[in-house]
Coordinates of C-alpha atoms in Angstrom, one line a residue:
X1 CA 60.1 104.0 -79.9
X2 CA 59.1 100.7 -81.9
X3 CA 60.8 99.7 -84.8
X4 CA 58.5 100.3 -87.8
X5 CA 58.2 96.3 -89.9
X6 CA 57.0 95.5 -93.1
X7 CA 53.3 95.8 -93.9
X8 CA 51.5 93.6 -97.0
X9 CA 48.8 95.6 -98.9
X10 CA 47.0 95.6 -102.2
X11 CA 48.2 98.3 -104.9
X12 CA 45.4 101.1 -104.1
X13 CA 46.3 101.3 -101.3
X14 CA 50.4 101.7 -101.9
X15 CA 49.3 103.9 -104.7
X16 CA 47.2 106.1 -102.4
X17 CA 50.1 105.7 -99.4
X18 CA 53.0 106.4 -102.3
X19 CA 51.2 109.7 -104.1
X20 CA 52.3 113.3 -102.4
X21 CA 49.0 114.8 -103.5
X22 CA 47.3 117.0 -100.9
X23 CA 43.8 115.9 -101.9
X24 CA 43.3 112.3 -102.5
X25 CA 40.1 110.8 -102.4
X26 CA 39.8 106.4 -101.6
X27 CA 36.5 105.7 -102.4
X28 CA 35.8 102.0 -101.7
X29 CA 33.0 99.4 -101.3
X30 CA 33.1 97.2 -97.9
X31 CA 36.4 94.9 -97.7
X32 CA 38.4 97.0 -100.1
X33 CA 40.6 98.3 -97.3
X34 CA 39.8 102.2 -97.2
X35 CA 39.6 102.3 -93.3
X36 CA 43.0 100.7 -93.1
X37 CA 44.8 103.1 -95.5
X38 CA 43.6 105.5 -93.6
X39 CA 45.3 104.1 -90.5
X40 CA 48.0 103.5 -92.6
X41 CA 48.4 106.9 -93.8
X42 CA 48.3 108.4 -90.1
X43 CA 51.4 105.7 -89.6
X44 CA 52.8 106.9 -92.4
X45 CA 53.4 110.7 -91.2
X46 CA 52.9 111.1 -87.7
X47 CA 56.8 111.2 -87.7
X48 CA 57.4 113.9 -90.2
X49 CA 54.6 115.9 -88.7
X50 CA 56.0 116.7 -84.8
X51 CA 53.9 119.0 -83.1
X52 CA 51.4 119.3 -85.8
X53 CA 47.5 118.9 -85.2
X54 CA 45.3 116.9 -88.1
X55 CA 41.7 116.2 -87.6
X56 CA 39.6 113.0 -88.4
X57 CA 36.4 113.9 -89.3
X58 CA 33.1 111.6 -89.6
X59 CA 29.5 111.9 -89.2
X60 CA 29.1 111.4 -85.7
X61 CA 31.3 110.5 -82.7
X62 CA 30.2 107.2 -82.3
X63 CA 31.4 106.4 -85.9
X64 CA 34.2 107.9 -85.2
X65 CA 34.8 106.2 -81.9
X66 CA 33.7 102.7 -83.0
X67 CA 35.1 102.4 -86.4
X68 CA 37.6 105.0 -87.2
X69 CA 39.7 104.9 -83.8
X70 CA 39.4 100.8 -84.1
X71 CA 41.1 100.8 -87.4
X72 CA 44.0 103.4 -87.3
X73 CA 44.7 101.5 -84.0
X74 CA 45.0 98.3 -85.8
X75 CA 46.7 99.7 -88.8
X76 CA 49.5 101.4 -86.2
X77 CA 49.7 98.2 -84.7
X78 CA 50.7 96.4 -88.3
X79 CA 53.1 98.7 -89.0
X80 CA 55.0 98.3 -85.6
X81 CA 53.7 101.2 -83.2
X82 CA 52.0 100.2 -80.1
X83 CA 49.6 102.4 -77.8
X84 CA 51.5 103.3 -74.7
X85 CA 50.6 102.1 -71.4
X86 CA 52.7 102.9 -68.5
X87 CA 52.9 99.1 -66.8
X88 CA 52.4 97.3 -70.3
X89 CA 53.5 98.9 -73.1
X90 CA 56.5 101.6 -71.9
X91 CA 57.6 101.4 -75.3
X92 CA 54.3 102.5 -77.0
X93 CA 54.2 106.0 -79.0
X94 CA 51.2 106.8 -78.9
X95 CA 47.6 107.5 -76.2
X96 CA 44.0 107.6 -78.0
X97 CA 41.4 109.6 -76.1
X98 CA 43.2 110.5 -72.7
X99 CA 45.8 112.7 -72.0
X100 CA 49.5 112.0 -72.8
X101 CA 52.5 111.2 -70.3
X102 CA 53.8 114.9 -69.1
X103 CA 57.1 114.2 -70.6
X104 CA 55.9 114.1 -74.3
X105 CA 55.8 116.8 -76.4
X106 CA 52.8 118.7 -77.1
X107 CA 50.9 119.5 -80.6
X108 CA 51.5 123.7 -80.9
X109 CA 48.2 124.3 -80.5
X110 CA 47.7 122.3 -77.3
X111 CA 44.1 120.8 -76.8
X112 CA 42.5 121.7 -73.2
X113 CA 42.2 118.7 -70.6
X114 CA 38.9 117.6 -71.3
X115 CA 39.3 118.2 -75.4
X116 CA 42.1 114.8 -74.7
X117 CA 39.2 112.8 -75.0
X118 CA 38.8 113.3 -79.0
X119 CA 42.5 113.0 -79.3
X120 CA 45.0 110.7 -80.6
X121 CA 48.1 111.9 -79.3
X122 CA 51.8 110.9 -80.0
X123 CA 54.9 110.7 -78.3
X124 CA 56.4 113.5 -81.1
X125 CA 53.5 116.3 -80.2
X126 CA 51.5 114.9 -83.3
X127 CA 47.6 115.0 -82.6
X128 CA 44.7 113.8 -84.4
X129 CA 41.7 115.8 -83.1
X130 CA 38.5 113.3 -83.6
X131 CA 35.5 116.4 -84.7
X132 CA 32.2 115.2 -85.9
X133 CA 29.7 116.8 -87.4
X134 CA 27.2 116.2 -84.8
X135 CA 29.0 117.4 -81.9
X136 CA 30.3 121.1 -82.2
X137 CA 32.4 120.6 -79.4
X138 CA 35.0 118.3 -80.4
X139 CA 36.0 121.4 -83.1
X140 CA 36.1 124.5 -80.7
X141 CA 39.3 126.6 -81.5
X142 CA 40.8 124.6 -83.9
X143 CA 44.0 125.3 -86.0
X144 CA 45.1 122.6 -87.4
X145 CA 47.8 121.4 -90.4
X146 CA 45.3 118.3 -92.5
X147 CA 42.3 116.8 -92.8
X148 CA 41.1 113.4 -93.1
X149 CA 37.5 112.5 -93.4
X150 CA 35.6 108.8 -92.8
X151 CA 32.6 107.9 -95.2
X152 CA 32.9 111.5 -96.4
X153 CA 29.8 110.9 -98.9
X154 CA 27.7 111.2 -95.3
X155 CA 29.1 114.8 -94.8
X156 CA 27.9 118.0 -95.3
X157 CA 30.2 119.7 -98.0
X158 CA 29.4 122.9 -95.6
X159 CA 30.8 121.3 -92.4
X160 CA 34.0 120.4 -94.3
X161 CA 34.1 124.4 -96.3
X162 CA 33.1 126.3 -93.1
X163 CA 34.0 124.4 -90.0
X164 CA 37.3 122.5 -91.0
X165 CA 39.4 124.2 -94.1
X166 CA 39.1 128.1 -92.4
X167 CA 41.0 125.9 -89.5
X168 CA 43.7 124.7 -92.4
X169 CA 46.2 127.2 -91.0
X170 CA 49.3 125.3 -88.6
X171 CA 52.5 127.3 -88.8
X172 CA 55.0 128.5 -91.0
X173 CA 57.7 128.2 -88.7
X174 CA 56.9 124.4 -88.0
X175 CA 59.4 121.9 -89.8
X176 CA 56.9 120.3 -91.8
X177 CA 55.7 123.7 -93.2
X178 CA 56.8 122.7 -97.0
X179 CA 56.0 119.1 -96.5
X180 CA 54.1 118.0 -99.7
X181 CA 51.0 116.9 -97.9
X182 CA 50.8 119.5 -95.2
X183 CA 47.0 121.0 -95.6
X184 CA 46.3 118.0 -97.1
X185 CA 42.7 116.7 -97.5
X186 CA 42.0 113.4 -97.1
X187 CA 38.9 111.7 -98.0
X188 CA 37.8 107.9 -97.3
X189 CA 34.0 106.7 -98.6
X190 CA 31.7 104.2 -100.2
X191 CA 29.8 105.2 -103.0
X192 CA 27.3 108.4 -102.5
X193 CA 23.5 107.7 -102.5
X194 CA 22.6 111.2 -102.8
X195 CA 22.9 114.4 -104.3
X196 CA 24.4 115.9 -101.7
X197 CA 27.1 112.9 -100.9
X198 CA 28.3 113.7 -104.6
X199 CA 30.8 115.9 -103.5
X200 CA 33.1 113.3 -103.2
X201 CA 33.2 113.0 -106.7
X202 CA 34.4 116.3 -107.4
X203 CA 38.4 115.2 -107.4
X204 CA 38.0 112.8 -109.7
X205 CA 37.2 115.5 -112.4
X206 CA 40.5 117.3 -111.2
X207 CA 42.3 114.1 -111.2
X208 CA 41.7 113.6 -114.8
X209 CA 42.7 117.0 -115.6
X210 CA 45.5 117.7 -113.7
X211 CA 46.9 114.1 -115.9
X212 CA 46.4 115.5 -119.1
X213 CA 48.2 118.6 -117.8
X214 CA 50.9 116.7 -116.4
X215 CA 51.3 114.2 -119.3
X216 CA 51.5 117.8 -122.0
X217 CA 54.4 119.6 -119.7
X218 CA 56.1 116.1 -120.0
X219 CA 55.7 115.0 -123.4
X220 CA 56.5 119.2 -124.1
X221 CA 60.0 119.0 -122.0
X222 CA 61.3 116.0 -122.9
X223 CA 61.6 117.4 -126.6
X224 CA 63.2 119.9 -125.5
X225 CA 65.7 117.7 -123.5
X226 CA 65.4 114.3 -122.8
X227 CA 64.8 113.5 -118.9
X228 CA 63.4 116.8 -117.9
X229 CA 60.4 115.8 -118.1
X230 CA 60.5 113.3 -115.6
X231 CA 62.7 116.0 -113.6
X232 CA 59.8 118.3 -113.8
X233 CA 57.5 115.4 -112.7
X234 CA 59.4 114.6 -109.6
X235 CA 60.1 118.8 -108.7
X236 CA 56.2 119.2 -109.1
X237 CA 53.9 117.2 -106.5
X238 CA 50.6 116.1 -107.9
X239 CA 47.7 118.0 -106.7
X240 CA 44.8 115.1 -106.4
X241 CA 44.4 112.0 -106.7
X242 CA 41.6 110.0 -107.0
X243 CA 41.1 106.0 -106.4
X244 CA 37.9 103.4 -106.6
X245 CA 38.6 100.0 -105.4
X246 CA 35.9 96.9 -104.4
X247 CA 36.9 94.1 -101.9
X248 CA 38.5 92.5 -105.2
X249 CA 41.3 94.5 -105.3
X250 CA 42.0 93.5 -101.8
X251 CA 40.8 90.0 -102.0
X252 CA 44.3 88.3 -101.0
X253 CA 43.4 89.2 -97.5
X254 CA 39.9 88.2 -97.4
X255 CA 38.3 85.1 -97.1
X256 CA 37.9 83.3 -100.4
X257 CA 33.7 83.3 -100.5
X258 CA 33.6 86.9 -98.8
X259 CA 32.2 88.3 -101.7
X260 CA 29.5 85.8 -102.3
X261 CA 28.5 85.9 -98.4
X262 CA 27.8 89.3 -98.8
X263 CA 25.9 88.8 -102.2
X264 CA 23.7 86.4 -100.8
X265 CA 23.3 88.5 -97.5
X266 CA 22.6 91.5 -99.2
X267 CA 19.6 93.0 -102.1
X268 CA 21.1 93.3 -105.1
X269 CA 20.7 96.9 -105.3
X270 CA 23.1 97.3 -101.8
X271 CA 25.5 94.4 -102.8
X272 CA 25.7 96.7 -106.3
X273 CA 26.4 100.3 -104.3
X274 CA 27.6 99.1 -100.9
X275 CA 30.2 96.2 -101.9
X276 CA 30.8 96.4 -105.4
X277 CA 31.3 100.4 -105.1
X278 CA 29.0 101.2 -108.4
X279 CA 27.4 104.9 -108.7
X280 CA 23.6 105.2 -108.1
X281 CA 22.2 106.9 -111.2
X282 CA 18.8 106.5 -110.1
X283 CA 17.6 106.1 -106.9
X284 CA 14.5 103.5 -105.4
X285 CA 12.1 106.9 -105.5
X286 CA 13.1 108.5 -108.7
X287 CA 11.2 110.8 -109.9
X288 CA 12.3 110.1 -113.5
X289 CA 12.0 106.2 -112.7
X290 CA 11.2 105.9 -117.1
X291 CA 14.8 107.1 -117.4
X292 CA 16.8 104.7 -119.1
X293 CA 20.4 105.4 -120.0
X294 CA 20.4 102.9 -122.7
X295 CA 17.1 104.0 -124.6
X296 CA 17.2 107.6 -123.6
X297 CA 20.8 108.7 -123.6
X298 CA 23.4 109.3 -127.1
X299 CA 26.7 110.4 -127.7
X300 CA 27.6 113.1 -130.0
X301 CA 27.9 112.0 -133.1
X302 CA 29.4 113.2 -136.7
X303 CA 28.8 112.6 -140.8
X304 CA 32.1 112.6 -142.6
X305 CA 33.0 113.0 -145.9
X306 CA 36.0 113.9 -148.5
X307 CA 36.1 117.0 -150.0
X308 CA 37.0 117.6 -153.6
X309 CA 40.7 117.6 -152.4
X310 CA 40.4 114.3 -150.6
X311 CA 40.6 116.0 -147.0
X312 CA 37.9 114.8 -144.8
X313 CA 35.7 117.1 -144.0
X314 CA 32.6 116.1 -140.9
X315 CA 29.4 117.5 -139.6
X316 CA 27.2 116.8 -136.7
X317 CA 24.6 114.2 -137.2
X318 CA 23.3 115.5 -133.9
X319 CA 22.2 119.3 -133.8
X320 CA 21.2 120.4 -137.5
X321 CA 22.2 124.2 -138.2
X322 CA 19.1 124.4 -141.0
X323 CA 16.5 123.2 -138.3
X324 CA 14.1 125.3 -135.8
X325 CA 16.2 125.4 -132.2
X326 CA 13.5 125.2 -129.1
X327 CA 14.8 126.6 -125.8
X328 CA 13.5 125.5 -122.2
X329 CA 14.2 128.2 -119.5
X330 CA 13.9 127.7 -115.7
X331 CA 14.4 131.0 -113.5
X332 CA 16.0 131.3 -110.2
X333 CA 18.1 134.1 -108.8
X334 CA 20.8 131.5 -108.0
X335 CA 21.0 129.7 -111.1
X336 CA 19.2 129.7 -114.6
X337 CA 18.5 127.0 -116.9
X338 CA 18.3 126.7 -120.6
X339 CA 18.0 123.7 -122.3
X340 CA 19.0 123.4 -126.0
X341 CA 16.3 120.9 -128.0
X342 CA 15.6 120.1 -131.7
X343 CA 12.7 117.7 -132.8
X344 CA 14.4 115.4 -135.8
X345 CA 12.3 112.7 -137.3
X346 CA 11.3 110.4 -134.7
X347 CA 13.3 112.0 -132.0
X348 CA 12.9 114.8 -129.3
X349 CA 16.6 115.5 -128.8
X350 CA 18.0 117.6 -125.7
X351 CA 21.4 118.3 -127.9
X352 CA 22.8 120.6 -125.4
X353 CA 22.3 122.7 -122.3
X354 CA 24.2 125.5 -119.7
X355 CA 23.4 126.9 -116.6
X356 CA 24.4 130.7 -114.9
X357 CA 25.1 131.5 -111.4
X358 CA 25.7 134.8 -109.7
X359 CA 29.5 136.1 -109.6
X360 CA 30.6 139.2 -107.3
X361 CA 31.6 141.4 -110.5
X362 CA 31.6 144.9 -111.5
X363 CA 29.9 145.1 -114.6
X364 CA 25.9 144.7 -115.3
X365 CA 26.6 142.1 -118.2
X366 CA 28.5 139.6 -115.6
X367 CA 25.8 140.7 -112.9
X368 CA 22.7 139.8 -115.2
X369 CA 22.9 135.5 -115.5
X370 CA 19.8 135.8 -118.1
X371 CA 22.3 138.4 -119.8
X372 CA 25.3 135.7 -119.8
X373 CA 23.1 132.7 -120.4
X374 CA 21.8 134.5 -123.9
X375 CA 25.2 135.4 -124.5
X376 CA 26.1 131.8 -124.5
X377 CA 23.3 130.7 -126.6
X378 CA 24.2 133.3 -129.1
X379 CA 27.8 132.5 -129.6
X380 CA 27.6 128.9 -129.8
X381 CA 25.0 129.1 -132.3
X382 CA 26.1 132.0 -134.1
X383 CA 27.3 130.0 -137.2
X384 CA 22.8 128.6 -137.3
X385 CA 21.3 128.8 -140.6
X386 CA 17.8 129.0 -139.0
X387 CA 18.0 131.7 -136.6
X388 CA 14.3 131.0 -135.1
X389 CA 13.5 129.9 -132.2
X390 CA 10.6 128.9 -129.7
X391 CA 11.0 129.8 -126.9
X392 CA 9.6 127.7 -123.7
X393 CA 9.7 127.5 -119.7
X394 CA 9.1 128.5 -116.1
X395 CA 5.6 130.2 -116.0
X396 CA 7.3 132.0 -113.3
X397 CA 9.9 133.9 -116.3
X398 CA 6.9 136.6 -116.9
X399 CA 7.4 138.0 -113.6
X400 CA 10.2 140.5 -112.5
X401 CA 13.1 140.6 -110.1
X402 CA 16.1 142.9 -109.5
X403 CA 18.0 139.9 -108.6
X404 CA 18.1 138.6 -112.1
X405 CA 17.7 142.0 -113.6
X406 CA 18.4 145.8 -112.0
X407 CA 16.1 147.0 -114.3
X408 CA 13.4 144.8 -113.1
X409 CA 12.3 143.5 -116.5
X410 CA 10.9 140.4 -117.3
X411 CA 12.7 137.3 -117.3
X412 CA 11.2 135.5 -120.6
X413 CA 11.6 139.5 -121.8
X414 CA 15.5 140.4 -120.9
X415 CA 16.0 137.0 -122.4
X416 CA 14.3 137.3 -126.0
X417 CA 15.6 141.1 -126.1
X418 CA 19.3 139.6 -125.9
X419 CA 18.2 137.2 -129.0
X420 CA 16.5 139.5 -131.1
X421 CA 19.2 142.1 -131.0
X422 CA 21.4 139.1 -132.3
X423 CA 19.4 138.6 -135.4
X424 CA 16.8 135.8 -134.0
X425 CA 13.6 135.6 -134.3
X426 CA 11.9 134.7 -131.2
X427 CA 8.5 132.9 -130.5
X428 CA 6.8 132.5 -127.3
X429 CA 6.0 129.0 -125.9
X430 CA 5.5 129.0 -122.7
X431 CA 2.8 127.8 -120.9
X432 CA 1.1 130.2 -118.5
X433 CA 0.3 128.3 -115.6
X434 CA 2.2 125.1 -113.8
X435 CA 1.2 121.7 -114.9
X436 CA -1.1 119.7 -112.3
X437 CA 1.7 117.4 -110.6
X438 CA 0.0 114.2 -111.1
X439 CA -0.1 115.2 -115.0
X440 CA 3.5 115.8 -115.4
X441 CA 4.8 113.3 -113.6
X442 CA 2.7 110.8 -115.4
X443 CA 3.5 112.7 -118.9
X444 CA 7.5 112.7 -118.7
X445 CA 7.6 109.2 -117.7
X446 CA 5.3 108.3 -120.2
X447 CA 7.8 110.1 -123.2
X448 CA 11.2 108.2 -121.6
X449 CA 9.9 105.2 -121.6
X450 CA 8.6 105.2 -125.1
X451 CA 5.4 103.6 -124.2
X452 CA 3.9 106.1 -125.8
X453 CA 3.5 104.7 -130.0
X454 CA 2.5 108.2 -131.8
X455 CA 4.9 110.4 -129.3
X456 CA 8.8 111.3 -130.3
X457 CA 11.5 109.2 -128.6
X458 CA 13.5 111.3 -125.7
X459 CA 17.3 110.9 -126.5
X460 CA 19.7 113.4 -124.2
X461 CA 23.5 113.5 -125.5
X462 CA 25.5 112.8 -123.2
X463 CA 28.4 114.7 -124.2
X464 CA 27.2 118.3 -123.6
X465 CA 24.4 117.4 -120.8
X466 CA 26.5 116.6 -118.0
X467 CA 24.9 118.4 -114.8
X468 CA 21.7 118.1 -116.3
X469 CA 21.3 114.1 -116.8
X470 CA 23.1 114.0 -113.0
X471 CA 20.7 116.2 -111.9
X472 CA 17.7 114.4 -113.9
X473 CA 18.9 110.8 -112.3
X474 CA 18.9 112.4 -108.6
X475 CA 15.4 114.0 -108.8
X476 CA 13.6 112.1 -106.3
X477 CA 9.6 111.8 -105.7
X478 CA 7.9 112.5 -102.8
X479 CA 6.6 110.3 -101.1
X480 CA 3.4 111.4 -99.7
X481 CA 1.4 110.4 -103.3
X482 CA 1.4 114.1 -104.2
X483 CA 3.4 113.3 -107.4
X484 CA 5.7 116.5 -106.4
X485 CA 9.4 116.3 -106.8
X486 CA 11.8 116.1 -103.2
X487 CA 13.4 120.3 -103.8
X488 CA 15.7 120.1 -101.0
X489 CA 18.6 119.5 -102.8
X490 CA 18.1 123.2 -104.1
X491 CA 18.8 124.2 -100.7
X492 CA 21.5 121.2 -99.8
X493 CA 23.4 119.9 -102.6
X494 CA 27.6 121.7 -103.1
X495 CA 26.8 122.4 -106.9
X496 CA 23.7 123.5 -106.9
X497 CA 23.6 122.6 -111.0
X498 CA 23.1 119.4 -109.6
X499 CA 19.9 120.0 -108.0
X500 CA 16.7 119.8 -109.3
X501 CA 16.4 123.0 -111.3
X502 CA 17.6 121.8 -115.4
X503 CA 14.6 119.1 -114.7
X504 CA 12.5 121.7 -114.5
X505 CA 13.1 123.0 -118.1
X506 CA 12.8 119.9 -118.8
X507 CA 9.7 119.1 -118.0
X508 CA 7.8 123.0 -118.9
X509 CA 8.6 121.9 -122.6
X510 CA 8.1 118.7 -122.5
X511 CA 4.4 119.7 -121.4
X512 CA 3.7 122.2 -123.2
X513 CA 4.8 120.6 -126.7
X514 CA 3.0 116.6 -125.5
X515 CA 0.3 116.9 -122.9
X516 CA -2.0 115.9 -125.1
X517 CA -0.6 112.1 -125.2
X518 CA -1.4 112.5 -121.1
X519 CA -3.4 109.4 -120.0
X520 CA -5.1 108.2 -116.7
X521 CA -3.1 106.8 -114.5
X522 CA -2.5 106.0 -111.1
X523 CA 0.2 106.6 -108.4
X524 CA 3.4 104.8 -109.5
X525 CA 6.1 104.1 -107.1
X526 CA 8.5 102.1 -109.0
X527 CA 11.5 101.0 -107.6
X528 CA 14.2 100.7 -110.5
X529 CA 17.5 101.3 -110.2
X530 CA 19.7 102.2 -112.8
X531 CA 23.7 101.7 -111.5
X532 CA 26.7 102.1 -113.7
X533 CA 30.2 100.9 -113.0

């Protein structure tokens, strides 16, 4: 077996090779190194995983075979390891898509003589099974003790849930049972371009969490003794982490003008995503192209003042508790949609907004989403001076399904019944049939832009609209001149409050309250892009 020698890399990457967390996501633009830390991480455990099967997953086989195979063999190569051959390389540890010497151990679950071919196999019994997502049989059978997945923003969130982590199930008699990464999940990527990709986003919203949980239990035992914090810290693996790095962070092994080759290469737009790793807020075909995070976004923000006692008191400058609320509703038996709104002065302002999906429950309140969605509304606002509102949305809320409701009523009616038995007064907006497409695409983009002198500047706080501005900046346009929004992310996309639905409210109250600004115009395919670090 070859001697293992010392290997240079840039910090990510020895932060992402150094971190016991079973899901760590590397997500990189070209040159930052993220298929060599891959390679690197393989190197890292094939020796504390004998016998155990992991599976490198990518689009199709021929990424896998051109790009991924290249670089763990390189990065095995840097850190010492070298691919067996019997007249060459005796010494070598490990075969890549044949079948091993007879003498070396085997993985527990073996792979049959013509699955060898979408192995990596080492001298130990570890095995990386290569299974794309294009080729069902490079995953038949699998039980396996990891995951790692190349340019996972290309992959189906459902080929990762239903094909790979069912197969997360090795064996608790193997050595490495209690190993901190063992079911580990593994992800390498460039920035997403779509909806669907943004899946690989997810673990950076655990990431953050799971540190400000982390950082409390410290700061919480170290008053109580000092250095059992840090104890606690080293007793209790991390559960995620989550990296971003551009060919900067690993410029010390690149040439010195490979960034500005690939500037000059490349349209700004893909030199932005592609290289320097930045997120696509809005794509080429946007539906929403007016959509300007500058003009049309806010953050929450507050009026302070002392009381008679000196002690600062505050108040929202953002949602007024003496003014009219206006609700937007879109219907759908897997999600519903209320947006929260308030016209101030100048301003139409989307000050907050919250979705419901189905739950497998026992009682009709958790089973009804129009029930819990009022609910919401009614406790968050319960402390509203004006309790009136008018209430707008889907045309499609006056009809009836025992999906939303057993009892069959309504939508817009189960919905206002909730209020009203609350205390609120409820008024009827909704427009009775769907806007012509050409009309509403024109309108809405007309109100973000603020082209529009007489009409009320769109502003959407950022704060407590999350999904909803994601959603908004991933709406694309069709583009067969129909002026009709792309839907299939409703049918696609891992968290389906990031598909199109919330733009839907959006838009039913928008009309209904503006369509009179609605001018003439003519098919607009504008191709801004809108990218934030």
């Amino acid at each position: 077996m070859s001697r293992t020698q010392h290997v240079d890399i840039n910090p990510k990457q020895w932060k992402f090779l150094k971190s016991r967390a079973k899901r760590k996501s590397f997500i990189g633009g070209r040159g930052s190194g993220k298929s060599t830390v891959m390679g690197l991480q393989v190197g890292d455990m094939w020796m504390e995983f004998p016998r155990a099967t992991w599976v490198a997953a990518g689009l199709t086989y021929v990424q896998l075979d051109s790009i991924v195979v290249p670089a763990i063999r390189e990065a095995l190569e840097m850190q010492g390891y070298h691919e067996y051959d019997e007249k060459t390389q005796p010494y070598g540890v490990f075969v890549i898509q044949r079948q091993p010497p007879k003498h070396w151990k085997t993985p527990y679950k073996k792979p049959g003589k013509k699955i060898y071919q979408y192995c990596i196999t080492f001298i130990n019994g570890y095995t990386i099974r290569l299974v794309s997502q294009d080729n069902k049989e490079t995953h038949r059978g699998l039980s396996i003790d990891g995951i790692l997945v190349d340019e996972s923003a290309t992959i189906s969130w459902e080929f990762i849930e239903k094909i790979l982590v069912p197969a997360l199930r090795g064996r608790k008699d193997a050595p490495y049972y209690n190993h901190p990464l063992q079911h580990g999940i593994f992800d390498f990527s460039s920035a997403s371009w779509t909806i669907e990709g943004n899946w690989i986003y997810d673990t950076e919203v655990k990431y953050k969490a799971m540190l400000t949980e982390r950082k409390r239990k410290y700061d919480e035992l170290e008053k109580k003794e000092e250095g059992s914090g840090k104890q606690w810290l080293l007793d209790n693996p991390p559960e995620y982490l989550f990296l971003e790095s551009t060919y900067k962070d690993n410029q010390q092994f690149l040439p010195d003008d490979y960034g500005k080759r690939l500037k000059d290469a490349m349209d700004p737009w893909k030199f932005a995503v592609e290289v320097l790793n930045q997120r696509v807020v809005k794509l080429p075909n946007a539906y929403y192209h007016s959509f300007n995070g500058d003009v049309n976004l806010y953050k929450t923000a507050f009026d302070y003042r002392a009381d008679a006692t000196g002690k600062l008191e505050w108040s929202s400058s953002d949602y007024h508790a003496d003014k009219l609320i206006e609700l937007s509703l879109d219907f759908n038996a897997d999600i519903v949609w209320c947006l929260v709104c308030q016209e101030y002065g100048k301003e139409f302002r989307i000050i907050n907004s919250e979705f419901k999906k189905p739950t497998v429950v026992n009682t009709e309140l958790e089973q009804n989403i129009l029930k819990q969605l009022a609910k919401w509304f009614i406790d968050t606002y319960a402390d509203h001076l004006e309790k009136k509102v008018h209430l707008y949305g889907d045309p499609n809320g006056n009809k009836r399904s025992a999906t939303t409701d057993k009892r069959n009523k309504v939508f817009f009616k189960e919905f206002e019944d909730e209020l009203k038995a609350a205390g609120w007064k409820v008024f009827r907006r909704e427009s009775k049939s769907y806007p012509h497409p050409q009309d509403r695409y024109s309108l809405v983009n007309k109100l973000l832009s603020g082209s529009e002198e007489k009409a009320p500047r769109i502003k959407i706080n950022q704060n407590t609209n999350k999904s909803f501005i994601i959603s908004l900046n991933n709406t694309l346009v069709k583009t067969d001149k129909s002026f009709s929004k792309d839907k299939k992310s409703e049918k696609k996309a891992k968290l389906r409050e990031w598909a199109t639905d919330p733009t839907d409210a959006f838009d039913y109250i928008l009309y209904a309250k503006y369509n009179h600004f609605i001018a003439k115009t003519k098919w607009s395919n504008t191709g801004i892009i809108t990218l934030r670090k």
